[in-house]
Structures are given as C-alpha cells and as structure tokens.
mmCIF file of C-alpha atoms in Angstrom:
data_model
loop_
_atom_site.group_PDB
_atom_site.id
_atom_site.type_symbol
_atom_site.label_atom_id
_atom_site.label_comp_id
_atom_site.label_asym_id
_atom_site.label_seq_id
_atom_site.Cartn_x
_atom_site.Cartn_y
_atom_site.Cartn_z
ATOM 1 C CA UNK E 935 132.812 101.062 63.641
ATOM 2 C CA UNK E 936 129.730 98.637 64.253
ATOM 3 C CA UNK E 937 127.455 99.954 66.958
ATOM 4 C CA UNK E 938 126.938 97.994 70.080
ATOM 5 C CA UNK E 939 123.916 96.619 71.911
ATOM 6 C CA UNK E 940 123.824 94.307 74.522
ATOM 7 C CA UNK E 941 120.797 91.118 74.955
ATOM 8 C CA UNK E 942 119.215 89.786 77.803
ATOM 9 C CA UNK E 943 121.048 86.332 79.230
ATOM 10 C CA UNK E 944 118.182 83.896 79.789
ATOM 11 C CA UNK E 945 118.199 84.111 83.160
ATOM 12 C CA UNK E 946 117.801 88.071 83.443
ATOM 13 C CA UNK E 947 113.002 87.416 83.256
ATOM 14 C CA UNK E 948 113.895 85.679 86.482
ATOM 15 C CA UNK E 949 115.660 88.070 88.360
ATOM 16 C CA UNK E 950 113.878 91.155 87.392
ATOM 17 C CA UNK E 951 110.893 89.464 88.054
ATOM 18 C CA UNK E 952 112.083 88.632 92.107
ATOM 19 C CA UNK E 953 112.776 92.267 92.158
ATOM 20 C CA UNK E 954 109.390 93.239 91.363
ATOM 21 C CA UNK E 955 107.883 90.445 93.440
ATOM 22 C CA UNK E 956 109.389 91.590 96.666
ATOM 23 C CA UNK E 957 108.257 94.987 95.808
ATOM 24 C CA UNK E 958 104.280 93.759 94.612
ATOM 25 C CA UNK E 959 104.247 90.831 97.289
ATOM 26 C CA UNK E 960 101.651 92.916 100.104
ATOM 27 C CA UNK E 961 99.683 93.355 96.860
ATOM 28 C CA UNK E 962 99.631 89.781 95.794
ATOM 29 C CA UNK E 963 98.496 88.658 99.407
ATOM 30 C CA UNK E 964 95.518 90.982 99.465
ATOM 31 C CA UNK E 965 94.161 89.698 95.776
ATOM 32 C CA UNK E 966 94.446 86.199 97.405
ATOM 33 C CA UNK E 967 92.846 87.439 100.356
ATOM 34 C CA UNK E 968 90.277 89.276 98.445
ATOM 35 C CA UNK E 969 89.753 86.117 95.932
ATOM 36 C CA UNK E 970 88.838 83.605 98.697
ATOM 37 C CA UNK E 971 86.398 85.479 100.577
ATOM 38 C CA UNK E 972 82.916 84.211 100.097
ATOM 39 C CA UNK E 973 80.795 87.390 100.342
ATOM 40 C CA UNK E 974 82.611 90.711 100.013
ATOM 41 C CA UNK E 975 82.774 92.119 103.229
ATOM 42 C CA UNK E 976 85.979 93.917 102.507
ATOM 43 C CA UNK E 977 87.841 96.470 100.048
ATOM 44 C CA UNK E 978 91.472 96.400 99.274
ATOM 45 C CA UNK E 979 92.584 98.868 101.701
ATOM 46 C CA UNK E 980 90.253 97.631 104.562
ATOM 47 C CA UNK E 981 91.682 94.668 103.771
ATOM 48 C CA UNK E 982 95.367 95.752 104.034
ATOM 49 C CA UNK E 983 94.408 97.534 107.486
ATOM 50 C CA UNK E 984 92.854 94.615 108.645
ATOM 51 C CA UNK E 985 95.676 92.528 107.772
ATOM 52 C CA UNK E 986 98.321 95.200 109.440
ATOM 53 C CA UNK E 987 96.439 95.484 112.627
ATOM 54 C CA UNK E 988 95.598 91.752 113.237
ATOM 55 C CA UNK E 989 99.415 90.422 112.292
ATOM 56 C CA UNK E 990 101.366 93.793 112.240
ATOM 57 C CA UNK E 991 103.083 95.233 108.851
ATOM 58 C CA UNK E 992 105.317 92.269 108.263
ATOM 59 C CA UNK E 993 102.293 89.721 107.960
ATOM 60 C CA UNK E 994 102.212 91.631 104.483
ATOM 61 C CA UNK E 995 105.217 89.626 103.544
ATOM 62 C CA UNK E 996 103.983 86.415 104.321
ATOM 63 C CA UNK E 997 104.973 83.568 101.722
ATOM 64 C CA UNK E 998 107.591 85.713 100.400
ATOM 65 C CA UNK E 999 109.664 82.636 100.292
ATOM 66 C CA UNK E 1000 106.949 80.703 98.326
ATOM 67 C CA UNK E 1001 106.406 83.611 95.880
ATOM 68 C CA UNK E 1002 109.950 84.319 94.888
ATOM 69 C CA UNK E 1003 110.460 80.240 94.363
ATOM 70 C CA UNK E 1004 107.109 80.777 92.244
ATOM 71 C CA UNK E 1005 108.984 83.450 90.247
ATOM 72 C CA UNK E 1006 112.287 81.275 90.013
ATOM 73 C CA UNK E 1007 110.346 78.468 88.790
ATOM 74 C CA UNK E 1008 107.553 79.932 86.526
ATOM 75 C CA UNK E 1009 108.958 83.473 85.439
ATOM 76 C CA UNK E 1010 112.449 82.240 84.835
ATOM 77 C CA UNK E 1011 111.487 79.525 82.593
ATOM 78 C CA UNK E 1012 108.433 81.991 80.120
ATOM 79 C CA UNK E 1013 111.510 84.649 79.831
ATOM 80 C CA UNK E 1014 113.867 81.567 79.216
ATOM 81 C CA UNK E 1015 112.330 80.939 76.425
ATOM 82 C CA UNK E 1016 110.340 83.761 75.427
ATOM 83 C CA UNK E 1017 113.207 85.926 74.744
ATOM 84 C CA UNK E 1018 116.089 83.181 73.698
ATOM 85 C CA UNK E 1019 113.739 81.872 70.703
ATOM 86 C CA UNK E 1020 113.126 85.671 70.005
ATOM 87 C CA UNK E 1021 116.625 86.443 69.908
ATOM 88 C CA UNK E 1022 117.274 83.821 67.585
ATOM 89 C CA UNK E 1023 114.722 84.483 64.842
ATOM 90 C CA UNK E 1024 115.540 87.742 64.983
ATOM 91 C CA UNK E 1025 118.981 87.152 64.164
ATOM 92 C CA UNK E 1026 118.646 84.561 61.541
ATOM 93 C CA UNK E 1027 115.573 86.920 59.684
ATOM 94 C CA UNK E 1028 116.644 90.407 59.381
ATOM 95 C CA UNK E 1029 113.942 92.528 61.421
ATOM 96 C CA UNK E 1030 112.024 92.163 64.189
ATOM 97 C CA UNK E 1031 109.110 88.788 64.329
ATOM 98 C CA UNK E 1032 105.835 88.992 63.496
ATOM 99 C CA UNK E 1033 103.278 89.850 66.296
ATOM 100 C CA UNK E 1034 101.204 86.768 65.585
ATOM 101 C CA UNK E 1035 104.379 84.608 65.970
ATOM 102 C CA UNK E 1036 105.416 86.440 69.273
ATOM 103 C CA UNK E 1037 101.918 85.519 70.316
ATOM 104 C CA UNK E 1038 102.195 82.056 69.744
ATOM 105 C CA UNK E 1039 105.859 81.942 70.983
ATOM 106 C CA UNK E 1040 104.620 83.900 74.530
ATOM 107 C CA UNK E 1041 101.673 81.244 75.288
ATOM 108 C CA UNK E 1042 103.988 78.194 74.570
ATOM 109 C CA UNK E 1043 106.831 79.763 77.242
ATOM 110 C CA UNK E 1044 103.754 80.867 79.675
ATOM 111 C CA UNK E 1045 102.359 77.227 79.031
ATOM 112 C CA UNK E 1046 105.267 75.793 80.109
ATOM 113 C CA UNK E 1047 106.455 78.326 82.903
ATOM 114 C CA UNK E 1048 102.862 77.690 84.232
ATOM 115 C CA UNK E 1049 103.093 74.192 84.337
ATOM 116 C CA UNK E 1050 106.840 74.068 85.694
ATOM 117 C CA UNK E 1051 105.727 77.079 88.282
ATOM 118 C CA UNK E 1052 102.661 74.999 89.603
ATOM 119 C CA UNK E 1053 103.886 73.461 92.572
ATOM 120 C CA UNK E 1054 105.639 76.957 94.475
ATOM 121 C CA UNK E 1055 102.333 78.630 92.786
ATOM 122 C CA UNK E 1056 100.239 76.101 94.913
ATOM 123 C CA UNK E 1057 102.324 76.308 97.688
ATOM 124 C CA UNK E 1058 102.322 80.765 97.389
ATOM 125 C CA UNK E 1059 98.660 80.624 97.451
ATOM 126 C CA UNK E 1060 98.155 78.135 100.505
ATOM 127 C CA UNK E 1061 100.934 80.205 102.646
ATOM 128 C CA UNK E 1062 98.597 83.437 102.143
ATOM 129 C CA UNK E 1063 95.454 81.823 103.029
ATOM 130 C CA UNK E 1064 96.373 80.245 106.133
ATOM 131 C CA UNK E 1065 96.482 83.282 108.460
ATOM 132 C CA UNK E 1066 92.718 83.733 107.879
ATOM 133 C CA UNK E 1067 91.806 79.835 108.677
ATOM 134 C CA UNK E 1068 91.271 79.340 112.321
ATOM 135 C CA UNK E 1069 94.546 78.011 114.132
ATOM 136 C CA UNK E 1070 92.899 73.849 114.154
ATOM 137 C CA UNK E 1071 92.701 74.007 110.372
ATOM 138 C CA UNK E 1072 95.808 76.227 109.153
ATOM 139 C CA UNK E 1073 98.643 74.441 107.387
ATOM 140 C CA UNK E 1074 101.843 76.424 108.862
ATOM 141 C CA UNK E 1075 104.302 75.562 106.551
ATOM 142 C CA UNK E 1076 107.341 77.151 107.971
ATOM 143 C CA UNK E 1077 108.915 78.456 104.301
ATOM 144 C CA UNK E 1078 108.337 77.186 100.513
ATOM 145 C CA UNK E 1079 110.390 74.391 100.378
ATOM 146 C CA UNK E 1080 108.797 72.994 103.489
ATOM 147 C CA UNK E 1081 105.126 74.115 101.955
ATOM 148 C CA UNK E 1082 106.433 71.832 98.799
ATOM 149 C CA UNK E 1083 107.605 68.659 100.534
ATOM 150 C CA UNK E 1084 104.780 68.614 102.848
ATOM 151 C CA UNK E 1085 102.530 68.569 100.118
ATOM 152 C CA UNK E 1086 104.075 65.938 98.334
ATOM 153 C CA UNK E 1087 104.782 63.696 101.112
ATOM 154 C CA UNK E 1088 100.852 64.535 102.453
ATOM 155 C CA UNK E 1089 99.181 64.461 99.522
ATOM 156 C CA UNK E 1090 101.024 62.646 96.799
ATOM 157 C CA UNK E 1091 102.731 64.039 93.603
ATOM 158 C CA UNK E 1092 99.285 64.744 91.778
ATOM 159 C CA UNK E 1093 98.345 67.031 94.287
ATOM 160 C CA UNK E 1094 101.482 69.139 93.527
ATOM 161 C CA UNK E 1095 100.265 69.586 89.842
ATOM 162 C CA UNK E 1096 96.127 70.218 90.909
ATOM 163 C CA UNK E 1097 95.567 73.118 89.547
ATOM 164 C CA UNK E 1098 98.444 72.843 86.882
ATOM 165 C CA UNK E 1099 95.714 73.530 83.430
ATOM 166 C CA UNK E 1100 94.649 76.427 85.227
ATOM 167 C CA UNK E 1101 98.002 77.775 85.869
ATOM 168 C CA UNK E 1102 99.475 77.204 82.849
ATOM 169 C CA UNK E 1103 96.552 78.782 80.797
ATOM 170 C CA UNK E 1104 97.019 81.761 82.903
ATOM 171 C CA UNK E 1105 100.912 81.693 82.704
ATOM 172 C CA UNK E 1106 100.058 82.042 78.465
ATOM 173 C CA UNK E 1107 97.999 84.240 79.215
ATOM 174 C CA UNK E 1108 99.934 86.377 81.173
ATOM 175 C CA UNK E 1109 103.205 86.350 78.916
ATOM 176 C CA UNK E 1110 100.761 86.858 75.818
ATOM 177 C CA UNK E 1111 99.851 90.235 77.551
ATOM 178 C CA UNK E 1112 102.996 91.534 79.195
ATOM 179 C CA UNK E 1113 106.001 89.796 76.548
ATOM 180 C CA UNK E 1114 103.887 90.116 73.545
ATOM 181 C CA UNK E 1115 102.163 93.089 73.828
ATOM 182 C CA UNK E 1116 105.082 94.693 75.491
ATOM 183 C CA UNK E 1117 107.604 94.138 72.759
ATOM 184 C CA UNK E 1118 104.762 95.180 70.279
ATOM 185 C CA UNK E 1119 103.751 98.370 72.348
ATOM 186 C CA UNK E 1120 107.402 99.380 72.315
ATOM 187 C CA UNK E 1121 108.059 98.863 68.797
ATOM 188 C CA UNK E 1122 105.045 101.065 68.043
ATOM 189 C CA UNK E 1123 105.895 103.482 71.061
ATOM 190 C CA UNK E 1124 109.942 103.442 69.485
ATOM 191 C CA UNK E 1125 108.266 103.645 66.010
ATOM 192 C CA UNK E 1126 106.539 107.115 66.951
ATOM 193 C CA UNK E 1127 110.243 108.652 66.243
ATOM 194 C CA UNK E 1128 108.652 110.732 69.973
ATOM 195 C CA UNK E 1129 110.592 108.474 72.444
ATOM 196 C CA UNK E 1130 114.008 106.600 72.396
ATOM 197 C CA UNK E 1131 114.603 103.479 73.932
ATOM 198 C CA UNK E 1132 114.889 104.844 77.562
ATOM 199 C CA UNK E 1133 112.946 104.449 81.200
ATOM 200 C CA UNK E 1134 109.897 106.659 79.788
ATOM 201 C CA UNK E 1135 109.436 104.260 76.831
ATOM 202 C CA UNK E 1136 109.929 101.415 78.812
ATOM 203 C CA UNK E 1137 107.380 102.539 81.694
ATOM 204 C CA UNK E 1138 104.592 103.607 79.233
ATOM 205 C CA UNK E 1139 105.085 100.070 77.317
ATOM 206 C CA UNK E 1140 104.952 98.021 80.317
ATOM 207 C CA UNK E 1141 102.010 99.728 81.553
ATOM 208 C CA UNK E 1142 100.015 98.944 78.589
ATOM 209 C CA UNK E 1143 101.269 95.303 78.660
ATOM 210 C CA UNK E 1144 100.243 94.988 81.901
ATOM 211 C CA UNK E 1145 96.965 96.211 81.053
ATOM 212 C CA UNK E 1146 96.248 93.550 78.505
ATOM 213 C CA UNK E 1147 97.682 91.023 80.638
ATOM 214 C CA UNK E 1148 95.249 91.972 83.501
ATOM 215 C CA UNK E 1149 92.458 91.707 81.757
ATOM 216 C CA UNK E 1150 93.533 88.432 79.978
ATOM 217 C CA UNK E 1151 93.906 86.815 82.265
ATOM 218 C CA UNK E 1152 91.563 87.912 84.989
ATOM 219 C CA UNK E 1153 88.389 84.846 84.615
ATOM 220 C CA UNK E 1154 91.298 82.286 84.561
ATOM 221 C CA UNK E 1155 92.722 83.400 88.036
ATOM 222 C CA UNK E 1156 89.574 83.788 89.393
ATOM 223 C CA UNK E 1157 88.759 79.916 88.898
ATOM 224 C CA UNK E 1158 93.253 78.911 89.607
ATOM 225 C CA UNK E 1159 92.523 80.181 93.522
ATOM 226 C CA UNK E 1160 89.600 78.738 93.847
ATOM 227 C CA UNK E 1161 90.707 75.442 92.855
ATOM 228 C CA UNK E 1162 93.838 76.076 94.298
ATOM 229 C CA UNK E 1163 92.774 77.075 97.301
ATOM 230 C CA UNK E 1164 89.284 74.013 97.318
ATOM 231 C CA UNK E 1165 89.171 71.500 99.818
ATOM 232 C CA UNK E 1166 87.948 68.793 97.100
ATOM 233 C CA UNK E 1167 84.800 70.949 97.016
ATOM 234 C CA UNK E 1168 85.028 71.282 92.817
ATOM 235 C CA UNK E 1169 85.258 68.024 90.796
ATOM 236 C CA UNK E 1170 87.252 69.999 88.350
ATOM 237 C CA UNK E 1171 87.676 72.715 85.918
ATOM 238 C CA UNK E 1172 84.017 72.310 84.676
ATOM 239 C CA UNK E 1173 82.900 72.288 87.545
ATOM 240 C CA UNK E 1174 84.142 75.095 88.712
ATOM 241 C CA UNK E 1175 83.249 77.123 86.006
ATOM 242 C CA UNK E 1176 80.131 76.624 86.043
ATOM 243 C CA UNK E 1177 79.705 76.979 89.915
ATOM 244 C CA UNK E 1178 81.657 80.763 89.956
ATOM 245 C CA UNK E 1179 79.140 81.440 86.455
ATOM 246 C CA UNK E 1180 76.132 80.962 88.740
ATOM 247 C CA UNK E 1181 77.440 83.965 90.305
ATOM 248 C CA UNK E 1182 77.093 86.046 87.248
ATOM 249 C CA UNK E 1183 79.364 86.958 84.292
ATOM 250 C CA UNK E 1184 81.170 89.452 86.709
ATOM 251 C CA UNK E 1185 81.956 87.263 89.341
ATOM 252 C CA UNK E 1186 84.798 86.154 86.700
ATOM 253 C CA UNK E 1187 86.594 89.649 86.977
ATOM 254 C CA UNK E 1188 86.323 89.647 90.490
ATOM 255 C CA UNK E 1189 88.952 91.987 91.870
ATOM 256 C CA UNK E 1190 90.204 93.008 88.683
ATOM 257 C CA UNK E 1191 90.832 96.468 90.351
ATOM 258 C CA UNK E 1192 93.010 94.564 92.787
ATOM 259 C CA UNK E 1193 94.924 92.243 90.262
ATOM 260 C CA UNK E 1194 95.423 95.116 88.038
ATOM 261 C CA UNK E 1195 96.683 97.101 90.663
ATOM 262 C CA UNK E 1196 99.165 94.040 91.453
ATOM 263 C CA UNK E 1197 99.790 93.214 87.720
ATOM 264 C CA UNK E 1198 100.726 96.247 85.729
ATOM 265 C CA UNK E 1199 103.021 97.683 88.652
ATOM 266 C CA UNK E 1200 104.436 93.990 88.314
ATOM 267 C CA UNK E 1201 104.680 94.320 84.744
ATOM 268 C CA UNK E 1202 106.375 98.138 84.501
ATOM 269 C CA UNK E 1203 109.129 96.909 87.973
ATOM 270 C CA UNK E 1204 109.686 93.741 86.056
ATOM 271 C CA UNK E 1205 110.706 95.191 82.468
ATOM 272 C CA UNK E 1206 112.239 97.833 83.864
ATOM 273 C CA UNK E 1207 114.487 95.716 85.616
ATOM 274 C CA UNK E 1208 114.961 93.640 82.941
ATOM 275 C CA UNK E 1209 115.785 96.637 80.513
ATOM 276 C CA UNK E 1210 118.462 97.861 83.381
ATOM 277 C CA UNK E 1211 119.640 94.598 83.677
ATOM 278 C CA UNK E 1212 120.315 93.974 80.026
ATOM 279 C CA UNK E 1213 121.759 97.848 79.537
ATOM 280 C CA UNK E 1214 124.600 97.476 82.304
ATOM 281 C CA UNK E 1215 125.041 93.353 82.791
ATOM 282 C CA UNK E 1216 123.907 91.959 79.213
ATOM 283 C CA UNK E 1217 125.753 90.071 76.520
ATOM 284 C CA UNK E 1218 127.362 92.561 74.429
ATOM 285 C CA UNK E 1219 127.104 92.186 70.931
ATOM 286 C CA UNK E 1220 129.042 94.086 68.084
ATOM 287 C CA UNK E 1221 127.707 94.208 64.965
#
C-alpha cells in the first residue's frame, strides 16, 4: 500500500493569496496611506479612525478590485512557478532542494510575478491614494480594469510598467522571504519530530516567513510607492534613493510596524490557505 499525498495545482498561490487579500486589504490601504504622507502626523490606528469617520467602514475596502487583480496577476504567476519547478526537482532528485537553490528559484518567480503584477500593482496603489487628494486632482477610476485602461490610453504603455524594477525587486524579495524561508522554516519546524504537518506548524512557519519577508523587503517598498505614487517629481530609481536617504537610514523602514503588521498576517492567511487548499482539492499522488 503506497501512502498518499496530494500537491498544490499551480494555480492554488493565487487563490489563497485573494483569500488573504480580502482579509489584509484595510491593512494594505493604511501602509499606503501611511507611506505617502510627507510628515507623520498620523499612527496606524488614527489613521484607520480617520479613514472610517471621513468615508465610513467600507472606504477600508477601497481598490479591492485593483488589489485582488494585483494578486491574480503577480501572486499567481511567483507560486506558478515557485512551487511547479519545486515539485519537479523534487521528484526527479530524491529529497527535498537545497535552500540556496529555493532562494534563487523564489527571486526568479518574484522577479517575474513583479514584473507581470506591475500594472494592477500601479493601478492598487493609485486607487488608495486618491481619497486623500483633493476632489480637482483625484483620478476616480471606477474599478481596476478601468484604473488599467485609463492609464494606458492616458499615459502610454511605459507608464503601465514605471515602477516595474522596483516591483519586481520587491516581488523577489518577498517570495525569497515567505516561499523560501517558509518551506525551510517548516522543514526545520517538521524536522523537530515536536510538530506534524498540521495548522500549528503551518501558522508558526508562515509567521517566521513573513517576518523575513517584512524586513526584506521593507527599503524597496518604501522607494516602489513613492515612485509609484510621484508625479514625475523623481528622475528615477537613483534618484529616489538618494532623495528618501537624505531623510536618514530609517526613513527606509518607514512603517515597518505597519507593513509587518500587513505582511506576516498575509503570509500565515495565505499558506494556510494554500496548505487547506492542497489537503482537500490537490492533485493526489500515490506513491
């Protein structure tokens, strides 16, 4: 009797990760809100009052549309091929891959998810601005897809990729932390002989993946919203760097309480989703 155990179908990183985006999304619009602020006049949860009482509780939701088309775009793709390549190696060589090798493999699928996920990233991070620009300047896209073909018919198909090294450094970033160090924290977690492969292991492994991933990634999102979010007032990356360094070497982790606070429940929804998924809906395989 060969034991059973069921793996992920490549489209599984995407849906998990909409489930934890609708769940993280009134987190993800205070970081932005947080991020673009000039002088820091407000803390998170000021900021989520002030955002309640000035638009009422749903305003919290705003650009759903754009940040579930993010996760469509960019998520799908780094689990895509994060976790296909990984199944494959690790059924031609016997045992699990190398960490340096899951590394690698995580920043080439962020890379890419990054760059593929740039537009409805743009898009996400223009929607949850515009409430706080005065009425003359905002941008009112009515959902993503109108937020995307405004852009491109406005300003051009460049425009749609601005911001696109940024994003895809972060997006390697990112799926170095949570992928990477999320398989390797469970293997170590599993390897304990303390915990089996169930919701506890899974929680305590995507919270430290989450962790790294934060603080990863933290100087390169800093410097994506501002140039996401610039009216032309960077002349690029450079630029920009050095203009948010002036500020001092902290101004780079700049709401890291905030993003972590948005990232690792991100992280621990999204693999644990993922993990459910694959346990009741994945490809079973007898070996």
């Amino acid at each position: 009797m060969g034991q059973s155990k069921r793996m992920s179908r490549w489209y599984f990183g995407g849906l998990a990760s909409c489930g934890a985006a609708c769940c993280t999304h009134p987190l993800d619009l205070i970081k932005v809100h947080l991020q673009t602020q000039q002088e820091v006049k407000k803390r998170m949860l000021g900021m989520a009052i002030h955002v309640m009482k000035n638009d009422g509780v749903l305003a919290l939701y705003n650009g759903l549309s754009a940040s579930l088309c993010r996760q469509m775009s960019y998520s799908l793709t780094r689990f895509a091929i994060y976790e296909t390549v990984r199944d494959m190696m690790g059924s031609t060589n016997k045992g699990p891959m190398p960490f340096y090798q899951k590394v690698l493999l995580g920043a080439f699928g962020g890379f890419t998810g990054g760059f593929v996920g740039t537009p409805a990233d743009m898009v996400n991070v223009r929607m949850q601005n515009d409430m706080k620009l005065p009425p003359e300047l905002r941008r009112n896209y009515k959902h993503a897809f109108d937020g995307l073909f405004r852009v491109f018919r406005e300003e051009g198909l460049r425009k749609l990729f601005s911001g696109a090294s940024m994003a895809s450094s972060r997006g390697a970033m990112v799926t170095v932390g949570q992928l990477a160090c999320y398989d390797q924290a469970k293997q170590l977690v599993l390897g304990t002989g303390m915990m089996g492969d169930n919701i506890f292991t899974h929680f305590l492994s995507s919270f430290i993946a989450g962790g790294c991933a934060t603080f990863l990634c933290q100087p390169l999102d800093v410097m994506k919203t501002r140039l996401m979010n610039s009216k032309g007032e960077y002349t690029g990356v450079i630029h920009c760097l050095r203009e948010t360094a002036k500020l001092g070497p902290m101004a780079f982790y700049k709401g890291l309480v905030p993003a972590g606070i948005r990232l690792v429940p991100q992280t621990v929804l999204t693999f644990i989703f993922l993990e459910q998924l694959k346990k009741h809906f994945g490809i079973l395989i007898i070996s």
